[in-house]
Short mmCIF file of N, CA, C and O in Angstrom, two decimals:
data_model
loop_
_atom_site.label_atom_id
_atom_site.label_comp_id
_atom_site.label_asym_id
_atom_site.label_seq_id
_atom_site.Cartn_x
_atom_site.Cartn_y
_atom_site.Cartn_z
N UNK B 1 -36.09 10.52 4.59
CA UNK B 1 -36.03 11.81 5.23
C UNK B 1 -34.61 12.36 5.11
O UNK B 1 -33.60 11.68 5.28
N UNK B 2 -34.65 13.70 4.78
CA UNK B 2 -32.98 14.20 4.70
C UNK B 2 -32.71 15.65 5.75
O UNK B 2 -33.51 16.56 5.95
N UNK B 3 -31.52 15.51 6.23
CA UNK B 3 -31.29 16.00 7.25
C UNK B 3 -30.02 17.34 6.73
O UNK B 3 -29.35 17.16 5.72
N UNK B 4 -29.95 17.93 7.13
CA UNK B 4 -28.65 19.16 6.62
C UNK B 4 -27.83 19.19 8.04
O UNK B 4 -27.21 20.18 8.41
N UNK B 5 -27.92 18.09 8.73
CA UNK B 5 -27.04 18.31 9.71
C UNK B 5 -26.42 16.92 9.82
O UNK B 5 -25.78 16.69 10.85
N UNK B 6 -26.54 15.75 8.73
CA UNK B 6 -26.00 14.25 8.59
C UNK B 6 -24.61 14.44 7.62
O UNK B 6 -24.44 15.22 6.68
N UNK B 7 -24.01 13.78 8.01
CA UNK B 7 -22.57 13.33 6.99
C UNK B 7 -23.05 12.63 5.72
O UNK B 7 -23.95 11.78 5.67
N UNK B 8 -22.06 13.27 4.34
CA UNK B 8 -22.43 12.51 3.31
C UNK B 8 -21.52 11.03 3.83
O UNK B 8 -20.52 11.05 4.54
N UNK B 9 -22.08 9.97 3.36
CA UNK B 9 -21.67 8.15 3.14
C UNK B 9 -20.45 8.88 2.49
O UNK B 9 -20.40 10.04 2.10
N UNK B 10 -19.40 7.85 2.47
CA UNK B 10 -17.66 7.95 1.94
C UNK B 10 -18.18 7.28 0.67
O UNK B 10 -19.34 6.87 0.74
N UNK B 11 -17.62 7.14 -0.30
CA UNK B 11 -17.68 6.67 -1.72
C UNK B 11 -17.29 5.41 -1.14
O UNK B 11 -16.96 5.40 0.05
N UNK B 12 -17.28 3.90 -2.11
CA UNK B 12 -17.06 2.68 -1.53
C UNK B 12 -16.21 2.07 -2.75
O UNK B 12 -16.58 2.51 -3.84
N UNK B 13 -15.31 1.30 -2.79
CA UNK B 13 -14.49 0.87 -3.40
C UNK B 13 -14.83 0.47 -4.14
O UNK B 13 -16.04 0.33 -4.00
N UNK B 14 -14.34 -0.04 -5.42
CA UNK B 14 -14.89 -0.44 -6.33
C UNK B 14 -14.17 -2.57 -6.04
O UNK B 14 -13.03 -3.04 -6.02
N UNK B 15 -15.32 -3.09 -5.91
CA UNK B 15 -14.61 -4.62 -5.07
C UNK B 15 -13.93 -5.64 -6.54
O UNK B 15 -13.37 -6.73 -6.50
N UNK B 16 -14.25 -4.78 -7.72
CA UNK B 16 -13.75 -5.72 -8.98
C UNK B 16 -12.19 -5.11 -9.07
O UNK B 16 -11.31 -5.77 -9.63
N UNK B 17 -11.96 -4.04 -8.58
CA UNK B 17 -10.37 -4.08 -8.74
C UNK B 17 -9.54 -4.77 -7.67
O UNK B 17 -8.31 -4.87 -7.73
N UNK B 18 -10.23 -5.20 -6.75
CA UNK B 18 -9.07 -5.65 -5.54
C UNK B 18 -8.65 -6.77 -5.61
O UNK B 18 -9.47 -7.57 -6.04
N UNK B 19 -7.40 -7.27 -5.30
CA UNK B 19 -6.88 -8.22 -5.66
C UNK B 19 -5.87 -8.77 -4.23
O UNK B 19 -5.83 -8.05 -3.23
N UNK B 20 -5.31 -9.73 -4.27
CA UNK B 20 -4.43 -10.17 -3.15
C UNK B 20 -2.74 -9.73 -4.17
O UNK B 20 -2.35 -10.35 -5.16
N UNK B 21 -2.21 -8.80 -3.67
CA UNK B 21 -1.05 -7.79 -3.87
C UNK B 21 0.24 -8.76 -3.70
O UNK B 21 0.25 -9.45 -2.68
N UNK B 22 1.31 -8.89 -4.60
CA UNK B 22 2.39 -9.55 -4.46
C UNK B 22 3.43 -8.55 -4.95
O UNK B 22 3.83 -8.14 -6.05
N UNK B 23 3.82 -8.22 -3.00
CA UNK B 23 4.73 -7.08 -3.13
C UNK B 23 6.13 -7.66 -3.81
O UNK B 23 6.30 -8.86 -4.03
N UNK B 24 7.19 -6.56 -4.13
CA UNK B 24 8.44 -6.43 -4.76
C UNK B 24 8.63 -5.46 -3.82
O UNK B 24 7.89 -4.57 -3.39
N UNK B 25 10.35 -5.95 -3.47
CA UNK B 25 11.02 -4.56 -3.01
C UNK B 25 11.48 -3.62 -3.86
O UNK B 25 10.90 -3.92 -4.90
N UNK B 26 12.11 -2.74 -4.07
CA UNK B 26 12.27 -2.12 -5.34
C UNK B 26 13.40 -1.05 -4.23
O UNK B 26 14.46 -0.81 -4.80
N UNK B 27 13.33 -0.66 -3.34
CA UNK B 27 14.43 -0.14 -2.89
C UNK B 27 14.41 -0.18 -1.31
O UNK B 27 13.33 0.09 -0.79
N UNK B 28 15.48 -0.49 -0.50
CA UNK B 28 15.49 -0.96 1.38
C UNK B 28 16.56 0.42 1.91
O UNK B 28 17.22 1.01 1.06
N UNK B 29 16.59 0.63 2.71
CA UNK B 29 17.55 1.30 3.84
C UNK B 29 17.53 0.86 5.41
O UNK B 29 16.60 1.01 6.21
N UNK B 30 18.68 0.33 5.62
CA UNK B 30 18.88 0.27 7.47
C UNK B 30 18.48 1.46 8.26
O UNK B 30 19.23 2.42 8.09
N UNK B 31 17.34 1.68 9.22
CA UNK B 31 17.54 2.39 10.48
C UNK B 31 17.23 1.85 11.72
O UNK B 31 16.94 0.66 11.85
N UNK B 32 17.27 2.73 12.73
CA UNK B 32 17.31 2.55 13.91
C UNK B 32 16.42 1.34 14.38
O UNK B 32 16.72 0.73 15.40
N UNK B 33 15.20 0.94 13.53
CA UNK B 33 13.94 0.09 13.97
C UNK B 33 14.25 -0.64 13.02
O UNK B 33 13.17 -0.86 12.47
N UNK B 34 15.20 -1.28 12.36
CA UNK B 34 15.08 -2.09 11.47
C UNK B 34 15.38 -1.36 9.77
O UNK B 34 15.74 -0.26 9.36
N UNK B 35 15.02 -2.63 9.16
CA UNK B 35 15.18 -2.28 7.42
C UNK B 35 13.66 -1.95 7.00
O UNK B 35 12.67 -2.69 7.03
N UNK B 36 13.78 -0.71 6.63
CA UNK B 36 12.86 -0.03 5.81
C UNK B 36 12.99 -0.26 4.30
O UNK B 36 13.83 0.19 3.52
N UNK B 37 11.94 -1.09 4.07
CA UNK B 37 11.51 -1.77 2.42
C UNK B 37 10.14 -0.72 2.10
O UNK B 37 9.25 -0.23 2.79
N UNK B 38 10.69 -0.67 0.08
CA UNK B 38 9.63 0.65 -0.51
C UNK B 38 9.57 -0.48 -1.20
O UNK B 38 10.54 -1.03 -1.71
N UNK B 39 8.16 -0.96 -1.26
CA UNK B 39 7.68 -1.78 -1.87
C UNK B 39 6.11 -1.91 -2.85
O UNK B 39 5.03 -1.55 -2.38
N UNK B 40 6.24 -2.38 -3.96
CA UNK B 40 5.54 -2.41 -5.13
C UNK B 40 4.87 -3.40 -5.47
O UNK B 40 5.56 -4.39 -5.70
N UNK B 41 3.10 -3.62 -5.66
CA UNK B 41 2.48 -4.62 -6.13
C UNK B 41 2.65 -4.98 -7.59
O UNK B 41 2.18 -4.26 -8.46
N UNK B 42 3.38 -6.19 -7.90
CA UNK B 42 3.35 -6.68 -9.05
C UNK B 42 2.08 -6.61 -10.35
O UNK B 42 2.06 -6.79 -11.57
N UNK B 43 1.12 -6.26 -9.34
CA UNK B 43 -0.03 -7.00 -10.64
C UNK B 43 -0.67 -5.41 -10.85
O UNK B 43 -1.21 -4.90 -11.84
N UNK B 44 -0.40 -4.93 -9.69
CA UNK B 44 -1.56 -3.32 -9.80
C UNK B 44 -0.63 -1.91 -10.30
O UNK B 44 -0.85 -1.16 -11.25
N UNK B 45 0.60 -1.85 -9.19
CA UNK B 45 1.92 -1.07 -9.41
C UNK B 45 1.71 -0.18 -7.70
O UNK B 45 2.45 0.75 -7.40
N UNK B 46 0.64 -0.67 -6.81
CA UNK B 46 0.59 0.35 -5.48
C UNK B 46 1.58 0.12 -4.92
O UNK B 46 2.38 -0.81 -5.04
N UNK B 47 1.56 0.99 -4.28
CA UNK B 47 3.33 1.54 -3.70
C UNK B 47 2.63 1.68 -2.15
O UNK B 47 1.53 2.13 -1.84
N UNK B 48 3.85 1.03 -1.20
CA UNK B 48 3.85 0.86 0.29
C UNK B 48 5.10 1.05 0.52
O UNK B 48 5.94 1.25 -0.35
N UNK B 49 5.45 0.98 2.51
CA UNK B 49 6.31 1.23 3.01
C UNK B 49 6.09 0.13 4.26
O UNK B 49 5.23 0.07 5.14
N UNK B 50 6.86 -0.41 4.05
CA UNK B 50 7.37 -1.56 5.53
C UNK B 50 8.33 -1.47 6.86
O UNK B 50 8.32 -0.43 7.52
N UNK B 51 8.83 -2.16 7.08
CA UNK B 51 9.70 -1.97 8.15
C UNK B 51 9.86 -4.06 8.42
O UNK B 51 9.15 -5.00 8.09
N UNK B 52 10.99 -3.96 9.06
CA UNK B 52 11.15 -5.16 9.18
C UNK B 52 11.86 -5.04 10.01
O UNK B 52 13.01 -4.71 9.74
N UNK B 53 11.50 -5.24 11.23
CA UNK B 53 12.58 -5.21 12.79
C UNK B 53 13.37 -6.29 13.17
O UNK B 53 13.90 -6.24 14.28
N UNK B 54 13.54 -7.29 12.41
CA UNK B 54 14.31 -8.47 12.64
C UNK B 54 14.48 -9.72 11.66
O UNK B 54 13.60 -10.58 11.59
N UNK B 55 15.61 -9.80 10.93
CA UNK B 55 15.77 -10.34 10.20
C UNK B 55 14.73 -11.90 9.97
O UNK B 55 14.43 -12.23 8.82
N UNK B 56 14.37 -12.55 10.89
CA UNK B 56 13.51 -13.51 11.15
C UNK B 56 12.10 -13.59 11.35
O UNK B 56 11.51 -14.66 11.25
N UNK B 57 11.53 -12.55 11.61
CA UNK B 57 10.15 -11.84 11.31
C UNK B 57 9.63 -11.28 9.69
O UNK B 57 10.33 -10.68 8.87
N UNK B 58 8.27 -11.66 9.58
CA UNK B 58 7.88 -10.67 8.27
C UNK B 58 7.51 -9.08 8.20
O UNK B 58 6.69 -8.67 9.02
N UNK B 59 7.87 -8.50 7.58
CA UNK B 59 7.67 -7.22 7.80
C UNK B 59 6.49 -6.90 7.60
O UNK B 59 5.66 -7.64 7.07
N UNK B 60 6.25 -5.59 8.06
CA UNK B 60 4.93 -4.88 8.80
C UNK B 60 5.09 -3.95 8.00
O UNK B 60 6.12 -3.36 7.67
N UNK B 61 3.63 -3.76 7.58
CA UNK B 61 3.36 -2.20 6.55
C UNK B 61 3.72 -0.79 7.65
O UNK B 61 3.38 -0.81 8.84
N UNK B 62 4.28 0.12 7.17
CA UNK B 62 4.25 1.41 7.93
C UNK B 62 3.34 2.85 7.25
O UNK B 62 3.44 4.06 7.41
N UNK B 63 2.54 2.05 6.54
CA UNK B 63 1.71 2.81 5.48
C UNK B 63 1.00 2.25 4.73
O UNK B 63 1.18 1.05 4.54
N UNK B 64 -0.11 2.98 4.00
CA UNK B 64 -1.45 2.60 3.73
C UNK B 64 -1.08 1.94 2.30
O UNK B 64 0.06 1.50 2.46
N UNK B 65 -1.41 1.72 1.24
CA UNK B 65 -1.29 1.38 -0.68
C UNK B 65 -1.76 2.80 -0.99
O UNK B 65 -2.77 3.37 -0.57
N UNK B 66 -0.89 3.22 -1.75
CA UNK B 66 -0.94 4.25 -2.34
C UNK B 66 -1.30 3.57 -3.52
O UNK B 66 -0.88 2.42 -3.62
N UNK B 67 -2.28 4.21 -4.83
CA UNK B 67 -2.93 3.65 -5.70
C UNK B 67 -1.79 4.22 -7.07
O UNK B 67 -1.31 5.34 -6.92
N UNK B 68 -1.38 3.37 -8.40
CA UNK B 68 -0.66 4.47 -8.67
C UNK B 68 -1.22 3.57 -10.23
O UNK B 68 -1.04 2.38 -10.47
N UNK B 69 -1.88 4.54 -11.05
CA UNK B 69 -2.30 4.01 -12.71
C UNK B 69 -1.50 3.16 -13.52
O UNK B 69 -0.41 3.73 -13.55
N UNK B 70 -1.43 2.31 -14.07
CA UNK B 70 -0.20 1.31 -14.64
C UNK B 70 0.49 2.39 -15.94
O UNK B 70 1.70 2.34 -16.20
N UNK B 71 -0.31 3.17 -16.56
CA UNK B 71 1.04 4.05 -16.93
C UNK B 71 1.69 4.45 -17.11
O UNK B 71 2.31 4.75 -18.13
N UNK B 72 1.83 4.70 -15.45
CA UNK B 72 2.83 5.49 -14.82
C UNK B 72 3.87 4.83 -14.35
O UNK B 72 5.03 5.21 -14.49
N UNK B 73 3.55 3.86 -13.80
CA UNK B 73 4.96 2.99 -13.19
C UNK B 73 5.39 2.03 -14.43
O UNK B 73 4.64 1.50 -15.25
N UNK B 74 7.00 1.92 -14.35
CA UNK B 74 7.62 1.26 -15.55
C UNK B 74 7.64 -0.05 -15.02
O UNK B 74 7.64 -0.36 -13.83
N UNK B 75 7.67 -0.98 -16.26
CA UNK B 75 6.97 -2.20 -16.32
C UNK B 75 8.80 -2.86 -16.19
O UNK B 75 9.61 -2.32 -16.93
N UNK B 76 9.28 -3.94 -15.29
CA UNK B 76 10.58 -4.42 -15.15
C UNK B 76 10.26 -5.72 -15.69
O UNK B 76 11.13 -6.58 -15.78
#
């Protein structure tokens, strides 16, 4: 039965690209909450943002994986 008043379903990931991500920092800055790390998956090239409030703690994402085509990002 179809309804004109239901939400379309979200598209669903595709589960053959996902992988367990082994970030790189690639560039940090000190502020007020700690060191802010811009950080890069080795195997894919997605790009995140961390934070790290204490030198003795692991840092915490402050943002989602941005998806980015291998392409585009230069290969180090």
């Amino acid at each position: 039965m179809t309804s004109p008043h239901t939400f379309p379903l979200p598209l669903q990931d595709d589960l053959t690209t996902r992988h367990e991500h082994g970030w790189r920092v690639e560039s940090q800055h000190l502020t007020s909450d700690g060191v802010v790390l811009y950080v890069r998956c080795v195997g894919c090239g997605a790009l995140r943002v961390d934070v790290q409030g204490h030198q003795g703690l692991p840092p915490t994402a402050l943002s989602r994986e941005v998806g980015v085509s291998p392409p585009a990002w230069p290969s180090r």
